[in-house]
PDB file of C-alpha atoms in Angstrom:
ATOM      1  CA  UNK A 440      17.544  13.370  14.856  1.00 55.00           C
ATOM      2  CA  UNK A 441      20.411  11.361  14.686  1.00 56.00           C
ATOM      3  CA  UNK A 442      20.065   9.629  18.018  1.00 51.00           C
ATOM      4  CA  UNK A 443      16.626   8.950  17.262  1.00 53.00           C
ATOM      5  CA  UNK A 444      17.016   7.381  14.106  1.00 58.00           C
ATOM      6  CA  UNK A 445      20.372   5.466  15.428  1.00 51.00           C
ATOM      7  CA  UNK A 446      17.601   4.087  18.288  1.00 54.00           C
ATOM      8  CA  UNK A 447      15.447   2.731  15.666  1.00 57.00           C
ATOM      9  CA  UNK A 448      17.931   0.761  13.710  1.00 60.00           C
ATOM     10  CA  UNK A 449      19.147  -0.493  17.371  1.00 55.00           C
ATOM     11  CA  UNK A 450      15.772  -1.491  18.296  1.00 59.00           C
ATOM     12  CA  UNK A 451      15.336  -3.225  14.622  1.00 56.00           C
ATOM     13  CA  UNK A 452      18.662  -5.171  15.403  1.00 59.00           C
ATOM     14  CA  UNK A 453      17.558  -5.931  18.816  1.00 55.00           C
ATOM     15  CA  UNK A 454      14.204  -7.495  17.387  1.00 59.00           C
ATOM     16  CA  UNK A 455      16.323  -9.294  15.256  1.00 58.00           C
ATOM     17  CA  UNK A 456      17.116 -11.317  17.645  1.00 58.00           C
ATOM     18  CA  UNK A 457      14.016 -11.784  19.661  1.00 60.00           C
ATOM     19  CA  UNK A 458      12.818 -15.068  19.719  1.00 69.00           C
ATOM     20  CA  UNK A 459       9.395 -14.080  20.548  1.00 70.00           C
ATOM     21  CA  UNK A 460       9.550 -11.826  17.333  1.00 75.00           C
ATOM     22  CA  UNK A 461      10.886 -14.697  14.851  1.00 78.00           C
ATOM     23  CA  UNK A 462       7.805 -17.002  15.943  1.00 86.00           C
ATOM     24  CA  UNK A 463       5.066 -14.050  15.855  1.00 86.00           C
ATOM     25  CA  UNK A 464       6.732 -12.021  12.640  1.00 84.00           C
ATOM     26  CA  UNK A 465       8.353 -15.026  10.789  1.00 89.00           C
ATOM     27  CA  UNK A 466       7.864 -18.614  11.931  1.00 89.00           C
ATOM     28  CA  UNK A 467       4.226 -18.758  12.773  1.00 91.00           C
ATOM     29  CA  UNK A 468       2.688 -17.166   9.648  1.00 92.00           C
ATOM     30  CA  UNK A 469       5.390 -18.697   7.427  1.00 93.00           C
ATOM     31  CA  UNK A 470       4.182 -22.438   8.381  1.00 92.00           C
ATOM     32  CA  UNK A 471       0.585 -21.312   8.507  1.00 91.00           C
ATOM     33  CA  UNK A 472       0.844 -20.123   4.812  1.00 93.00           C
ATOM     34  CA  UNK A 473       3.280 -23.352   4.431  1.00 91.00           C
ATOM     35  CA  UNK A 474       0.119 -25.606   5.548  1.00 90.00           C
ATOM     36  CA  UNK A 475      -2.564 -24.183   5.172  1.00 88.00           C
ATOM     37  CA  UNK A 476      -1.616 -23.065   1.455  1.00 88.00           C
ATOM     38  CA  UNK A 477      -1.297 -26.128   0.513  1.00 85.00           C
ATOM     39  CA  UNK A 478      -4.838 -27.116   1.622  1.00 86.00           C
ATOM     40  CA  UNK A 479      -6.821 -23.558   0.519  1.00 85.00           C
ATOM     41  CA  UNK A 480      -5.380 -24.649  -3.094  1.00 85.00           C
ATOM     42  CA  UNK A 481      -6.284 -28.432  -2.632  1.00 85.00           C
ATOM     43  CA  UNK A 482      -9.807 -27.973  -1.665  1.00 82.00           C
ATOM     44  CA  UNK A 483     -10.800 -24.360  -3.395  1.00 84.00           C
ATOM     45  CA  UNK A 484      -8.499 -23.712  -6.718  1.00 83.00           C
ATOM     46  CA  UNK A 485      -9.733 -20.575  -6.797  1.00 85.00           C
ATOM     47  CA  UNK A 486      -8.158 -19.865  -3.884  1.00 85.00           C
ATOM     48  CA  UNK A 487      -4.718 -19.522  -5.957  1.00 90.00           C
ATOM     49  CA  UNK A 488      -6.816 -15.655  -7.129  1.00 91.00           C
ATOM     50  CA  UNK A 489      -6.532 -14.342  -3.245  1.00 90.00           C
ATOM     51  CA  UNK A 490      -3.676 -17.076  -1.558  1.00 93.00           C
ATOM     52  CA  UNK A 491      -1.106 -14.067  -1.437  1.00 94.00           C
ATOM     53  CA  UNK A 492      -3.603 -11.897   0.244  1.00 94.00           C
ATOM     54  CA  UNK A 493      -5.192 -14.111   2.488  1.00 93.00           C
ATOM     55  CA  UNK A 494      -1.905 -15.374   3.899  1.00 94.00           C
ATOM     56  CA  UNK A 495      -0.113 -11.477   4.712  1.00 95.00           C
ATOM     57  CA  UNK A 496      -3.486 -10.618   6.010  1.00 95.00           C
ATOM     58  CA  UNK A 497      -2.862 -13.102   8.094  1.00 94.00           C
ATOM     59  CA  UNK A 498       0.692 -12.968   9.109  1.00 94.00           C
ATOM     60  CA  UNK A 499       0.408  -9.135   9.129  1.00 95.00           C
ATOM     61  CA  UNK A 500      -2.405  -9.302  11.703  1.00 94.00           C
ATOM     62  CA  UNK A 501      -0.390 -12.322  13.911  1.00 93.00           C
ATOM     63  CA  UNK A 502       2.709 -10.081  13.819  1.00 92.00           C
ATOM     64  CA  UNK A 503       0.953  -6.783  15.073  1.00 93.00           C
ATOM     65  CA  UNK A 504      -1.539  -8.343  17.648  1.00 93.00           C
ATOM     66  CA  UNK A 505       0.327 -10.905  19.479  1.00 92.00           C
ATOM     67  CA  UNK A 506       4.247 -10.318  18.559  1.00 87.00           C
ATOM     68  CA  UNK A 507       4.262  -6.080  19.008  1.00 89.00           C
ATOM     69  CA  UNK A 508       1.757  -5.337  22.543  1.00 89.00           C
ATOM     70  CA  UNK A 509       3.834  -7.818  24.230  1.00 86.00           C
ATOM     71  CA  UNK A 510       7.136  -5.721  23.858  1.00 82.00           C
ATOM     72  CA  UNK A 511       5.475  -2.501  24.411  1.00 84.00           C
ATOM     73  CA  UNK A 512       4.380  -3.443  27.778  1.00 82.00           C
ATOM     74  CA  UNK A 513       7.686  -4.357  28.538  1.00 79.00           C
ATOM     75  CA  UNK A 514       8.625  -1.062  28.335  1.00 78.00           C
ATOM     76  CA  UNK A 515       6.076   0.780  29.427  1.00 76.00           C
ATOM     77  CA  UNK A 516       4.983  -1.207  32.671  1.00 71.00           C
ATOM     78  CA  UNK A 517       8.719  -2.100  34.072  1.00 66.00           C
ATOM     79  CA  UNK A 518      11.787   0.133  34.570  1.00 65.00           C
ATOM     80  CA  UNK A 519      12.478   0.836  31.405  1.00 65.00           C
ATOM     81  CA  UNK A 520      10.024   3.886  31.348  1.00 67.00           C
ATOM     82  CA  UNK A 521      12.537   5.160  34.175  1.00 69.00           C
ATOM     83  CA  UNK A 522      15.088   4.871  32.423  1.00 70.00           C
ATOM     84  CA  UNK A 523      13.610   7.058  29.479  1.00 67.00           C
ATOM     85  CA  UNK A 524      13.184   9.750  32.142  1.00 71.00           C
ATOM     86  CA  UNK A 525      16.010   9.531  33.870  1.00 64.00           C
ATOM     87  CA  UNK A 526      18.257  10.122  30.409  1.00 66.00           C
ATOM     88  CA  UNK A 527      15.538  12.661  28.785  1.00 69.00           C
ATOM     89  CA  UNK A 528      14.580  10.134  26.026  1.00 68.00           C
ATOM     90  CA  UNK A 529      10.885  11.399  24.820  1.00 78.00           C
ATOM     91  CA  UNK A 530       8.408   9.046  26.018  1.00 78.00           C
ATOM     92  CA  UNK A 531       7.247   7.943  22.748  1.00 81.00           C
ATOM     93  CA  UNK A 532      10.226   6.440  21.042  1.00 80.00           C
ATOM     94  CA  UNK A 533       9.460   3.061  22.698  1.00 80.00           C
ATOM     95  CA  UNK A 534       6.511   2.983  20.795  1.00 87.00           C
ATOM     96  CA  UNK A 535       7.785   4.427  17.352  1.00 86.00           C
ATOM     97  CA  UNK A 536      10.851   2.358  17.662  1.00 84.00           C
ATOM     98  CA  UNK A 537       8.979  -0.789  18.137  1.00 86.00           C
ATOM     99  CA  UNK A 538       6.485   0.345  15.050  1.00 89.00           C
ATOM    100  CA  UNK A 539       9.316   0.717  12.967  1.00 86.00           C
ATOM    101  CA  UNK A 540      10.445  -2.822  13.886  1.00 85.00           C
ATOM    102  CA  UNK A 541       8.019  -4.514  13.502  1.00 88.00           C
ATOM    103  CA  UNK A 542       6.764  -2.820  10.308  1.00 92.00           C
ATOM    104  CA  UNK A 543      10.079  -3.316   8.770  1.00 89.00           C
ATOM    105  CA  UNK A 544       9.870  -7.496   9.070  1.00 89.00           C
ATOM    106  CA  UNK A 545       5.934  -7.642   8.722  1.00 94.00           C
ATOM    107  CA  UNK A 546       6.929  -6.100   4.931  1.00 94.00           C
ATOM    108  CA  UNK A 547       9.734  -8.972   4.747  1.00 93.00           C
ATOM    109  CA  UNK A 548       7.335 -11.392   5.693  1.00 95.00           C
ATOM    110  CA  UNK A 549       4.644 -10.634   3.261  1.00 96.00           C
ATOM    111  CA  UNK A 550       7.983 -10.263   0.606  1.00 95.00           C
ATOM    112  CA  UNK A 551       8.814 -13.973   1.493  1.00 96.00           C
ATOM    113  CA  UNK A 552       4.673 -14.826   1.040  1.00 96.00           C
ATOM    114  CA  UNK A 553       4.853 -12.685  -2.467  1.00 95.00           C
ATOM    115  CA  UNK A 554       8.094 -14.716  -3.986  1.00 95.00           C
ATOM    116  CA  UNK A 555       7.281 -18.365  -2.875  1.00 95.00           C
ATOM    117  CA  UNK A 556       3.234 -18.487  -3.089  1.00 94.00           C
ATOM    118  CA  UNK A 557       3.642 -18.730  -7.207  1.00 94.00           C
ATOM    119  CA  UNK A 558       6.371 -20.982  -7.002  1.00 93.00           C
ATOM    120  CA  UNK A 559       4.750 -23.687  -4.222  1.00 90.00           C
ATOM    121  CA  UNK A 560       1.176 -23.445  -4.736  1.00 92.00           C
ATOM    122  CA  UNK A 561       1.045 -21.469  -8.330  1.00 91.00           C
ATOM    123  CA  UNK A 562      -0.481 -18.289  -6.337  1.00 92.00           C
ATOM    124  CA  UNK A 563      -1.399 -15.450  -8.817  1.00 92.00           C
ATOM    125  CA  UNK A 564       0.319 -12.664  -8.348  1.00 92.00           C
ATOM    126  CA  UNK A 565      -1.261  -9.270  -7.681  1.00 90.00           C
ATOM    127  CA  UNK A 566      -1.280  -7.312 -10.826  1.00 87.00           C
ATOM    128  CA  UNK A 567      -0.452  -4.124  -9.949  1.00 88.00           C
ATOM    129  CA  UNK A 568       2.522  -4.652  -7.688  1.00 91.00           C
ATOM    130  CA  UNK A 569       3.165  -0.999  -6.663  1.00 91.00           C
ATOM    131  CA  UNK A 570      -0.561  -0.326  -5.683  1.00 90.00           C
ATOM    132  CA  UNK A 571      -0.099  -3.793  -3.901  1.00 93.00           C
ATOM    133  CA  UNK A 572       2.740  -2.962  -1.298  1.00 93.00           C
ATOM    134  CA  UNK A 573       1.218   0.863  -1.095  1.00 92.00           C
ATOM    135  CA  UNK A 574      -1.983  -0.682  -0.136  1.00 93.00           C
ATOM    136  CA  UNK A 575       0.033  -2.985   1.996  1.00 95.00           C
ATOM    137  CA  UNK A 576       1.772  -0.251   3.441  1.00 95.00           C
ATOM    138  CA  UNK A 577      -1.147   1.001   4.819  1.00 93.00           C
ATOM    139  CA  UNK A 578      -2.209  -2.209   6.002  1.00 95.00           C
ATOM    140  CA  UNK A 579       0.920  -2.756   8.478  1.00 96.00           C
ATOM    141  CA  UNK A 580       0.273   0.463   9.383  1.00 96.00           C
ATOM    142  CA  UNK A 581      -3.186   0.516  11.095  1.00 96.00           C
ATOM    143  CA  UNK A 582      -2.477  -2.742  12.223  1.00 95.00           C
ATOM    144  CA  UNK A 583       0.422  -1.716  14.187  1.00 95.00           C
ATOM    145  CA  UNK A 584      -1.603   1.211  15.349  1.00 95.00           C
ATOM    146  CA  UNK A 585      -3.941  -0.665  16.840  1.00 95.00           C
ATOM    147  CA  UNK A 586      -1.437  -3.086  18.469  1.00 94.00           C
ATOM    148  CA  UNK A 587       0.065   0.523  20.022  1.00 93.00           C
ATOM    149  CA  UNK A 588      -3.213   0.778  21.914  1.00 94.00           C
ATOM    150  CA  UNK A 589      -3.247  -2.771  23.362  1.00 93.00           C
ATOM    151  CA  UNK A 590       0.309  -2.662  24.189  1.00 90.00           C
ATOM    152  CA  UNK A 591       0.230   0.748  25.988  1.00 90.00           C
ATOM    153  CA  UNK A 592      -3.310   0.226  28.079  1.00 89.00           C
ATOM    154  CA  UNK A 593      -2.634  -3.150  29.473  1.00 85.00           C
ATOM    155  CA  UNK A 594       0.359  -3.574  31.591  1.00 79.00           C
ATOM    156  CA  UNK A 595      -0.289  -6.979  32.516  1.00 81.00           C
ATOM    157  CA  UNK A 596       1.615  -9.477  30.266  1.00 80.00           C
ATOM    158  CA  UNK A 597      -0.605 -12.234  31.181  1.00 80.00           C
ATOM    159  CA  UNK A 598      -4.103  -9.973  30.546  1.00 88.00           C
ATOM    160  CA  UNK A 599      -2.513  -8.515  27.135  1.00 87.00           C
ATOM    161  CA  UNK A 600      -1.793 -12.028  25.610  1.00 86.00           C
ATOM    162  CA  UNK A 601      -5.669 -12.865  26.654  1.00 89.00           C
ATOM    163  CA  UNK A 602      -7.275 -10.158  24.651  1.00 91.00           C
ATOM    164  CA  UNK A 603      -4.605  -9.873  21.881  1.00 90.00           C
ATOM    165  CA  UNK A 604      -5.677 -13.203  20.930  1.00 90.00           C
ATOM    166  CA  UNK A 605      -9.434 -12.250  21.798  1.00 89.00           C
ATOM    167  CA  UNK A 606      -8.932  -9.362  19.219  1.00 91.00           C
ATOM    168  CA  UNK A 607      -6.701 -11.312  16.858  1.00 92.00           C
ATOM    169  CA  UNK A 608      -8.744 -14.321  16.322  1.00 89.00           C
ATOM    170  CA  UNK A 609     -12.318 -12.532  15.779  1.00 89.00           C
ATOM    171  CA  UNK A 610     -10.594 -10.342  13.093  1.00 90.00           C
ATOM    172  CA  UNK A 611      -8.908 -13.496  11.329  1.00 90.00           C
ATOM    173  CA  UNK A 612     -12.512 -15.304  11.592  1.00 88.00           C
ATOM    174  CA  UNK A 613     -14.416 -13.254  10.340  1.00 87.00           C
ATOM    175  CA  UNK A 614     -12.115 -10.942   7.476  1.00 85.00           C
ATOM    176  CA  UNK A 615     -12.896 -13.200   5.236  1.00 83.00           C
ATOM    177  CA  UNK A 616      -9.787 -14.858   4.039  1.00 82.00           C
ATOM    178  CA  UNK A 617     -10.807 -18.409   6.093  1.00 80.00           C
ATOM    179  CA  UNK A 618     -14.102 -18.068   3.768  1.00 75.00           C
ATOM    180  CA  UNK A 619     -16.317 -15.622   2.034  1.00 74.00           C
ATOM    181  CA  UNK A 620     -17.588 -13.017   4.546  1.00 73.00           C
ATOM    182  CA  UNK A 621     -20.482 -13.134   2.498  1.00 76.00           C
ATOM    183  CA  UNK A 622     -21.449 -16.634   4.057  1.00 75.00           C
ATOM    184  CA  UNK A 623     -21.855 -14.922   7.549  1.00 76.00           C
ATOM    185  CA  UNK A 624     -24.478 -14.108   9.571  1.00 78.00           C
ATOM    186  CA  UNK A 625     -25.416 -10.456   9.141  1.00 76.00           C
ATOM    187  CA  UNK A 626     -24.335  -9.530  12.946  1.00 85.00           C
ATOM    188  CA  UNK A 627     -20.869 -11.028  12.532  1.00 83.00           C
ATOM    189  CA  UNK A 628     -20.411  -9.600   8.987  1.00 81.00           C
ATOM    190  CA  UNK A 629     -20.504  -6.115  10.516  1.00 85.00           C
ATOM    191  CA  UNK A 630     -18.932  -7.396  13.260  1.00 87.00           C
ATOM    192  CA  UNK A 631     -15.531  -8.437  11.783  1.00 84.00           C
ATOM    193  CA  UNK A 632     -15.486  -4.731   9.803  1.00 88.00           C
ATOM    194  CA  UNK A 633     -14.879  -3.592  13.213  1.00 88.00           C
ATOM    195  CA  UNK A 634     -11.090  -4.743  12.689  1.00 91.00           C
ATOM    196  CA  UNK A 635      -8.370  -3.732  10.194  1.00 93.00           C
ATOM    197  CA  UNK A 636      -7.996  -7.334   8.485  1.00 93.00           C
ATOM    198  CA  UNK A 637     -11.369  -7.433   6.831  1.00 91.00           C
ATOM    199  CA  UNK A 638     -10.787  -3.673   5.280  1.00 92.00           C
ATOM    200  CA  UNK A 639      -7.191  -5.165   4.714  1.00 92.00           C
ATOM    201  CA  UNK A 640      -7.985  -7.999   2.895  1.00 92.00           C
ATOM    202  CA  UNK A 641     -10.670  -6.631   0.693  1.00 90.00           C
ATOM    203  CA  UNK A 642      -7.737  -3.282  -0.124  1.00 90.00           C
ATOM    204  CA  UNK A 643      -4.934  -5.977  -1.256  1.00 91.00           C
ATOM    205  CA  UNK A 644      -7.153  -8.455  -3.053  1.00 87.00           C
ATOM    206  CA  UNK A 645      -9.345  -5.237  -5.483  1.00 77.00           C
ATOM    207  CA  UNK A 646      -7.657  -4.835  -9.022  1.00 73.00           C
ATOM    208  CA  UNK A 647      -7.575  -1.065  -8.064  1.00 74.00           C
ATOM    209  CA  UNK A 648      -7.124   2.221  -5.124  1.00 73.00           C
ATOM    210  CA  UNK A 649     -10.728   1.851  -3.927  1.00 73.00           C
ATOM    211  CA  UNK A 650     -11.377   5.042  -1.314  1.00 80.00           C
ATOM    212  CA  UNK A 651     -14.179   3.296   0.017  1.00 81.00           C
ATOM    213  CA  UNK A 652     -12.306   1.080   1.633  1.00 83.00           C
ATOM    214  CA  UNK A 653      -9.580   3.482   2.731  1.00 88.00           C
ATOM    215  CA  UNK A 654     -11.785   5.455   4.369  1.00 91.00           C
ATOM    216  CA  UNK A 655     -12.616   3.064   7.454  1.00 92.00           C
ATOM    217  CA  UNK A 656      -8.760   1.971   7.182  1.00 93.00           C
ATOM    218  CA  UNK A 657      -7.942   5.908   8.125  1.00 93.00           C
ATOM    219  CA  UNK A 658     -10.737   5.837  10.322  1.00 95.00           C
ATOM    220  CA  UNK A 659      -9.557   3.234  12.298  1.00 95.00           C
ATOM    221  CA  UNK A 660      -5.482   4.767  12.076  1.00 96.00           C
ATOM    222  CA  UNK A 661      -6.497   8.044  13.325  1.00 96.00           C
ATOM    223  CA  UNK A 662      -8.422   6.474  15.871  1.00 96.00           C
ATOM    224  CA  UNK A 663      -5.932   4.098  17.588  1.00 96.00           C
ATOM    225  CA  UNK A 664      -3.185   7.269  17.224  1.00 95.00           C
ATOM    226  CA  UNK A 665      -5.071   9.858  19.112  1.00 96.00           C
ATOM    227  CA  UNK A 666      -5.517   6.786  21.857  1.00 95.00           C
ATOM    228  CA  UNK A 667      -1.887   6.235  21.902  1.00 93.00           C
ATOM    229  CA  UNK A 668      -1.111   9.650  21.915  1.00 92.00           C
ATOM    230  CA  UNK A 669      -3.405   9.770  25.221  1.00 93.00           C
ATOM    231  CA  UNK A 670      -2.415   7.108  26.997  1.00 91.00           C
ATOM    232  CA  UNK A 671       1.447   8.048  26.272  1.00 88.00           C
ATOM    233  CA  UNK A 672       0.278  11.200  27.843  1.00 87.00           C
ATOM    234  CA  UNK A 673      -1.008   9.338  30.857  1.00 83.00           C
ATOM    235  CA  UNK A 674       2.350   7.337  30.985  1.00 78.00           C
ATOM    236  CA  UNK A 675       4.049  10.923  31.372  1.00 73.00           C
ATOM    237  CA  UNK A 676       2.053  11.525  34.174  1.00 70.00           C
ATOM    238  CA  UNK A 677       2.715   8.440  36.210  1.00 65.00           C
TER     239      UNK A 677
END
């Protein structure tokens, strides 16, 4: 237990200083919500209600999709995996390592989001704080579940990066924090409740713990860990 947990913080550290990390987990979404903050509050001021929201949704889902498959398939399609067998490390600390990376600066991120948003663009802050970063919590979560899935099926880098951004820019689109998903066409409203950032951005922006909307948020979890837990099987096996 030990080792394991001595792994994680070394992989943490390690992301630290990954530059393909800072622009996915940090840089990126940090001048997106620099920009386009700006504008949202310009155009809409009601946008200053949901700002906070809208931005980690997005940063959250940028950070998962594109920054964490990426690394995964670095592991699991080059020698690395040989190495895991070769020294008895269990095949699935790649992935829990990286989880725990990446979840521990997505939750930084959408800290630095929290503290500035009120003080550039007079954001209103959520009003339950503790139900905000549980909710959040949960969030990061099935996002980085479902960025396990893409990361362990699809060995080729140049494949991956196509349909992470296929996936990511669908579920940004059409989750509603661009504009009400209430202004889409019927098709694409169900359509964009296929992915975790239109569930994610209704859970952070409601005034309370609505089960309604936890329910597809577990749905979607449990879904994307009994995949991973497959193909990780598979990976065993080749």
């Amino acid at each position: 237990m030990k080792a394991f947990l001595y792994g994680m913080v070394l992989q943490w550290k390690l992301d630290i200083r990954s530059r393909a990390l800072l622009i996915t987990c940090y840089v990126v979404p940090l001048l997106f919500f620099a920009v386009m903050g700006g504008i949202f509050t310009s155009l809409m001021p009601e946008a200053k209600d949901t700002l906070i929201q809208s931005m980690t949704v997005m940063g959250v889902s940028m950070g998962a999709l594109i920054g964490m498959p990426p690394s995964l398939s670095e592991i699991y399609g080059t020698d690395i995996k040989k190495m895991y067998r070769a020294n008895g490390v269990p095949m699935y600390f790649g992935l829990v390592s990286l989880a725990f990376s990446a979840f521990v600066h997505l939750l930084i991120m959408s800290a630095i989001i929290l503290i500035t948003a009120p003080i550039a663009f007079d954001a209103k802050i959520p009003s339950d704080l503790p139900l905000y970063f549980t909710t959040l919590t949960a969030f990061i979560a099935v996002s980085l579940s479902v960025a396990g899935v893409l990361g362990l099926s699809v060995k080729n880098q140049a494949k991956l990066t196509m349909i992470s951004q296929l996936i990511f820019l669908p579920s940004i689109m059409l989750s509603g924090i661009m504009f009400p998903a209430k202004l889409l066409p019927g098709i694409l409203n169900k359509l964009g409740k296929l992915f975790p950032a239109a569930w994610g951005y209704q859970l952070l922006s409601g005034p309370k713990f609505d089960i309604s909307i936890i329910f597809p948020l577990l749905l979607i979890f449990i879904t994307a860990v009994i995949l991973c837990l497959f193909l990780l099987k598979k990976q065993r096996s080749e």
